[in-house]
Amino acid sequence: MTRRTEWPGSDAEPAPDPGAGPDYGTGSGAGFGEGAGRRARSRSRSSGSPSSSRAEKGEPRDPVEQARNVCLRLLTGTPRTRKQLADALRKREIPDEAAEEVLSRFEDVGLIDDAAFADAWVESRHHGRGLARRALVRELRTKGVDSAVIDEAIGQLDSEQEEETARELVARKLRSTRGLDRDRRLRRLAGMLARKGYGEGMALRVVRQALEEEGEDTEGLGEPF
């Protein structure tokens, strides 16, 4: 059989130089040769190596690829802010340079959009939980949203809409306070609004009007609680 010689740069191994000595790879029982050498080198590289351990688990060694995979997993089904993702990468000890590269790329393609996140958060938390602007600002700050972005998102809510939501919250809670004395009803209802971020003046005004509609004497209820 004629042996084909491959030129350098091709995928195949070059033909051995006849003057280079014996080819140990042709012996089947010696334990040497190219195959055994590769196995020995593989064992040497893999023993006790943290990067090899990660590779065995299917984790990429490239920190940029690691960062990309972490971000994609966290973004699956749940929008997140840039800071939330950056904190997650830092917790996983991804180098800052690799994290910055991936986060910037995700922003460029729209996978990270703090403005859209803030808009959706305000819409959901105000209409779903009845939170006032003050509480929404506090929540968005904890998620690392920039102040200018927060201001723009909060601008969706004007004072009239906020007060209307406060009235709806009091109306739902009012029945459960019946049977209590007037002052306790006031404290319970106004306290509920305060926990949701409504200012003291608005809370007192809304609660007083609700109690008046039920026939309560509200004289003196304009004082701060």
C-alpha positions as CSV (number, residue, x, y, z in Angstrom):
1,M,0.0,0.0,0.0
2,T,1.4,3.4,-0.9
3,R,1.5,5.8,2.0
4,R,0.2,9.3,1.2
5,T,2.4,12.2,2.4
6,E,0.5,15.3,3.7
7,W,2.0,18.7,3.2
8,P,2.5,21.0,6.2
9,G,-0.6,22.9,7.2
10,S,-3.0,20.1,6.4
11,D,-5.1,18.3,9.0
12,A,-3.3,15.0,8.8
13,E,0.0,14.2,10.5
14,P,3.1,14.5,8.3
15,A,4.8,11.3,7.2
16,P,7.7,10.3,9.4
17,D,11.2,11.0,8.4
18,P,12.8,7.6,7.6
19,G,16.0,8.8,9.2
20,A,14.4,9.9,12.4
21,G,14.6,6.6,14.2
22,P,12.1,3.8,15.0
23,D,8.4,4.6,15.1
24,Y,7.3,3.5,18.6
25,G,3.7,4.1,17.6
26,T,3.6,1.0,15.6
27,G,4.2,-1.3,18.5
28,S,0.9,-2.6,20.1
29,G,2.2,-3.7,23.5
30,A,5.0,-1.3,24.4
31,G,2.7,1.3,25.9
32,F,4.5,4.1,24.1
33,G,3.7,5.8,20.9
34,E,1.6,8.8,20.0
35,G,-1.7,7.5,21.5
36,A,-0.1,6.7,24.8
37,G,1.7,10.0,24.8
38,R,-1.5,11.9,24.3
39,R,-3.2,10.1,27.1
40,A,-0.3,10.8,29.5
41,R,-0.3,14.5,28.5
42,S,-4.1,14.6,29.0
43,R,-3.8,13.1,32.5
44,S,-1.1,15.5,33.4
45,R,-3.2,18.5,32.3
46,S,-6.4,17.4,34.0
47,S,-5.1,16.3,37.4
48,G,-6.0,18.8,40.1
49,S,-6.7,21.7,37.7
50,P,-9.7,23.9,38.6
51,S,-10.2,24.9,35.0
52,S,-10.3,21.3,33.9
53,S,-12.9,20.6,36.6
54,R,-15.0,23.4,35.2
55,A,-14.6,22.0,31.7
56,E,-15.7,18.6,32.9
57,K,-18.9,20.2,34.2
58,G,-19.5,21.8,30.8
59,E,-18.6,25.3,31.9
60,P,-16.6,27.4,29.4
61,R,-13.1,28.4,30.4
62,D,-13.3,31.8,28.6
63,P,-14.5,34.4,31.2
64,V,-16.4,36.3,28.5
65,E,-18.3,33.1,27.5
66,Q,-19.0,32.4,31.2
67,A,-20.3,35.9,31.7
68,R,-22.5,35.6,28.6
69,N,-24.0,32.3,29.8
70,V,-24.7,33.7,33.3
71,C,-26.5,36.7,31.9
72,L,-28.6,34.7,29.5
73,R,-29.7,32.4,32.3
74,L,-30.6,35.3,34.6
75,L,-32.5,37.1,31.8
76,T,-34.6,34.1,30.8
77,G,-38.2,35.1,31.6
78,T,-37.2,37.9,34.0
79,P,-35.9,41.4,33.0
80,R,-33.0,42.6,35.1
81,T,-31.1,45.8,35.4
82,R,-27.5,46.2,34.5
83,K,-26.5,46.5,38.1
84,Q,-28.3,43.3,39.0
85,L,-26.4,41.4,36.3
86,A,-23.1,43.0,37.2
87,D,-23.6,42.0,40.9
88,A,-24.3,38.4,39.8
89,L,-21.2,38.3,37.7
90,R,-19.1,39.7,40.5
91,K,-20.5,37.1,42.9
92,R,-19.3,34.4,40.4
93,E,-15.9,36.0,40.3
94,I,-16.0,36.9,36.6
95,P,-13.2,39.4,35.8
96,D,-14.4,43.0,35.6
97,E,-13.1,43.4,32.0
98,A,-15.0,40.4,30.8
99,A,-18.2,41.4,32.7
100,E,-18.0,45.0,31.2
101,E,-17.6,43.6,27.7
102,V,-20.7,41.3,28.0
103,L,-22.9,43.9,29.7
104,S,-22.1,46.6,27.2
105,R,-22.8,44.2,24.3
106,F,-26.1,43.2,25.9
107,E,-27.1,46.8,26.2
108,D,-26.2,47.4,22.6
109,V,-28.6,44.7,21.4
110,G,-31.4,45.6,23.8
111,L,-31.1,42.6,26.2
112,I,-30.4,45.1,29.0
113,D,-32.6,48.2,29.0
114,D,-32.9,49.9,32.4
115,A,-35.3,52.5,31.0
116,A,-37.7,49.8,29.8
117,F,-37.2,48.0,33.1
118,A,-38.1,51.1,35.1
119,D,-41.2,51.8,33.0
120,A,-42.5,48.3,33.4
121,W,-41.7,48.3,37.2
122,V,-43.7,51.4,37.8
123,E,-46.6,50.2,35.8
124,S,-46.7,46.8,37.5
125,R,-46.0,47.9,41.1
126,H,-48.3,50.9,41.1
127,H,-51.3,49.2,39.5
128,G,-50.7,45.7,41.0
129,R,-49.6,46.7,44.5
130,G,-50.8,50.3,44.8
131,L,-47.3,51.6,45.5
132,A,-46.9,55.4,45.5
133,R,-44.1,57.2,43.8
134,R,-41.9,57.5,46.8
135,A,-41.9,53.7,47.3
136,L,-41.3,53.1,43.7
137,V,-38.3,55.4,43.7
138,R,-36.8,53.5,46.7
139,E,-37.3,50.1,45.0
140,L,-35.7,51.2,41.7
141,R,-32.7,52.7,43.5
142,T,-32.0,49.4,45.2
143,K,-31.9,47.8,41.8
144,G,-29.3,50.2,40.6
145,V,-31.4,52.3,38.1
146,D,-29.9,55.7,37.4
147,S,-31.7,58.7,39.0
148,A,-32.5,60.3,35.7
149,V,-34.1,57.1,34.4
150,I,-36.1,56.8,37.6
151,D,-37.4,60.3,37.3
152,E,-38.5,59.7,33.8
153,A,-40.3,56.5,34.7
154,I,-42.0,58.0,37.8
155,G,-43.2,60.8,35.6
156,Q,-45.8,58.3,34.3
157,L,-47.7,58.9,37.6
158,D,-49.2,62.3,38.3
159,S,-50.5,63.3,41.7
160,E,-54.1,62.8,40.6
161,Q,-53.6,59.3,39.6
162,E,-51.6,58.6,42.8
163,E,-54.4,59.9,44.9
164,E,-57.0,57.9,43.0
165,T,-55.1,54.8,43.7
166,A,-54.9,55.7,47.4
167,R,-58.7,56.0,47.5
168,E,-59.1,52.6,45.9
169,L,-56.8,51.1,48.5
170,V,-58.7,52.7,51.4
171,A,-62.0,51.6,49.9
172,R,-60.9,48.0,49.8
173,K,-59.6,48.1,53.4
174,L,-62.4,50.2,54.9
175,R,-64.8,47.3,55.6
176,S,-62.3,45.4,57.7
177,T,-62.0,48.4,60.1
178,R,-65.7,48.6,60.8
179,G,-66.4,48.1,64.5
180,L,-63.2,49.9,65.5
181,D,-63.3,53.3,67.1
182,R,-62.6,56.3,64.8
183,D,-59.1,56.9,65.8
184,R,-58.0,53.3,65.4
185,R,-59.6,53.2,62.0
186,L,-57.7,56.3,61.1
187,R,-54.4,54.9,62.2
188,R,-54.9,51.6,60.5
189,L,-55.9,53.0,57.2
190,A,-53.4,55.9,57.1
191,G,-50.6,53.5,58.3
192,M,-51.5,51.2,55.4
193,L,-51.0,54.1,52.9
194,A,-47.8,55.2,54.6
195,R,-46.3,51.8,54.2
196,K,-47.0,52.0,50.5
197,G,-45.2,55.3,50.2
198,Y,-48.0,57.8,50.3
199,G,-47.3,61.1,52.0
200,E,-48.8,62.0,55.3
201,G,-51.0,64.8,54.0
202,M,-52.5,62.8,51.2
203,A,-53.1,59.8,53.4
204,L,-55.0,61.9,56.0
205,R,-57.0,63.6,53.4
206,V,-58.1,60.3,51.7
207,V,-58.9,58.5,54.9
208,R,-60.8,61.4,56.3
209,Q,-63.0,61.6,53.2
210,A,-63.6,57.9,53.3
211,L,-64.7,58.0,56.9
212,E,-67.0,61.0,56.3
213,E,-68.7,59.1,53.5
214,E,-69.5,56.4,56.1
215,G,-71.0,59.0,58.5
216,E,-68.0,59.3,60.9
217,D,-67.4,62.5,62.7
218,T,-64.0,63.6,61.3
219,E,-63.6,66.8,63.4
220,G,-60.0,67.0,64.5
221,L,-58.9,64.2,62.2
222,G,-56.8,66.7,60.1
223,E,-54.0,66.5,62.7
224,P,-50.8,64.6,61.7
225,F,-50.8,61.0,62.9
